[in-house]
């Protein structure tokens, strides 16, 4: 499943993802778990977390999702 996770749940009041019709990483993980998804790709994320983004988003998602999480950088090829 590919999902636009604009920011971390804790930062939703800063980035206002709902105004842009996006979700947070945590919400994307919950939805993926409910749907029985095995691989979750989070994209269209904010850029302020920089080099820590992949780790931070993966940690948040792993609280509610048991599958594989991908938080790719631009132009990254993902082999599923």
C-alpha positions as a printed Julia matrix, in Angstrom:
80×3 Matrix{Float64}:
  0.0    0.0    0.0
  1.27   3.47  -0.83
  0.16   6.25   1.46
  0.9    9.94   1.76
  2.02  10.36   5.36
  2.78  14.03   5.57
  4.18  14.05   9.11
  4.46  12.24  12.4
  1.34  12.12  14.54
  3.0   14.27  17.24
  3.6   17.0   14.62
  0.1   17.14  13.15
 -0.61  20.54  14.75
  2.51  21.96  13.12
  2.06  20.6    9.58
 -1.76  20.35   9.35
 -1.89  17.2    7.22
 -5.7   17.03   7.22
 -5.98  20.39   5.45
 -4.0   18.78   2.62
 -6.11  15.57   2.72
 -3.1   13.59   3.99
 -2.59  11.39   7.01
  0.13  11.0    9.59
  2.53   8.06   9.68
  0.7    6.56  12.65
 -2.69   6.75  10.93
 -1.28   5.21   7.75
  0.08   2.34   9.85
 -3.27   1.78  11.54
 -5.08   1.67   8.22
 -2.51  -0.7    6.71
 -2.85  -3.03   9.7
 -6.67  -2.99   9.48
 -6.49  -3.85   5.78
 -4.0   -6.67   6.3
 -1.33  -5.0    4.17
  2.13  -6.62   4.11
  4.17  -3.7    2.72
  3.55  -0.03   3.44
  5.28   2.73   1.48
  5.08   6.19   3.03
  5.7    9.08   0.67
  5.03  12.8    0.29
  6.47  13.45   3.73
  7.71  16.69   5.23
 11.41  17.41   4.81
 12.26  18.94   8.18
 13.2   15.64   9.83
 15.97  15.17   7.24
 18.24  12.18   7.63
 16.23  10.92  10.64
 12.93  10.78   8.74
 13.12   7.1    7.79
 13.9    6.01  11.34
 11.31   8.29  12.99
  8.49   7.34  10.63
  9.34   3.63  10.8
  9.35   3.74  14.62
  5.97   5.44  14.73
  4.38   3.04  12.24
  5.79  -0.04  13.99
  3.66   0.82  17.04
  0.54  -0.19  15.12
  1.68  -2.07  11.98
  3.28  -5.52  11.78
  4.36  -5.47   8.12
  7.33  -4.0    6.32
  7.58  -0.2    6.23
  9.38   1.7    3.47
 10.14   5.42   3.79
 12.05   6.06   0.57
 14.05   9.09  -0.42
 13.22  10.71  -3.75
 14.03   8.51  -6.76
 14.63   5.45  -4.55
 13.68   2.13  -6.18
 11.81  -0.23  -3.86
 11.89  -3.96  -4.56
  8.94  -5.74  -3.01
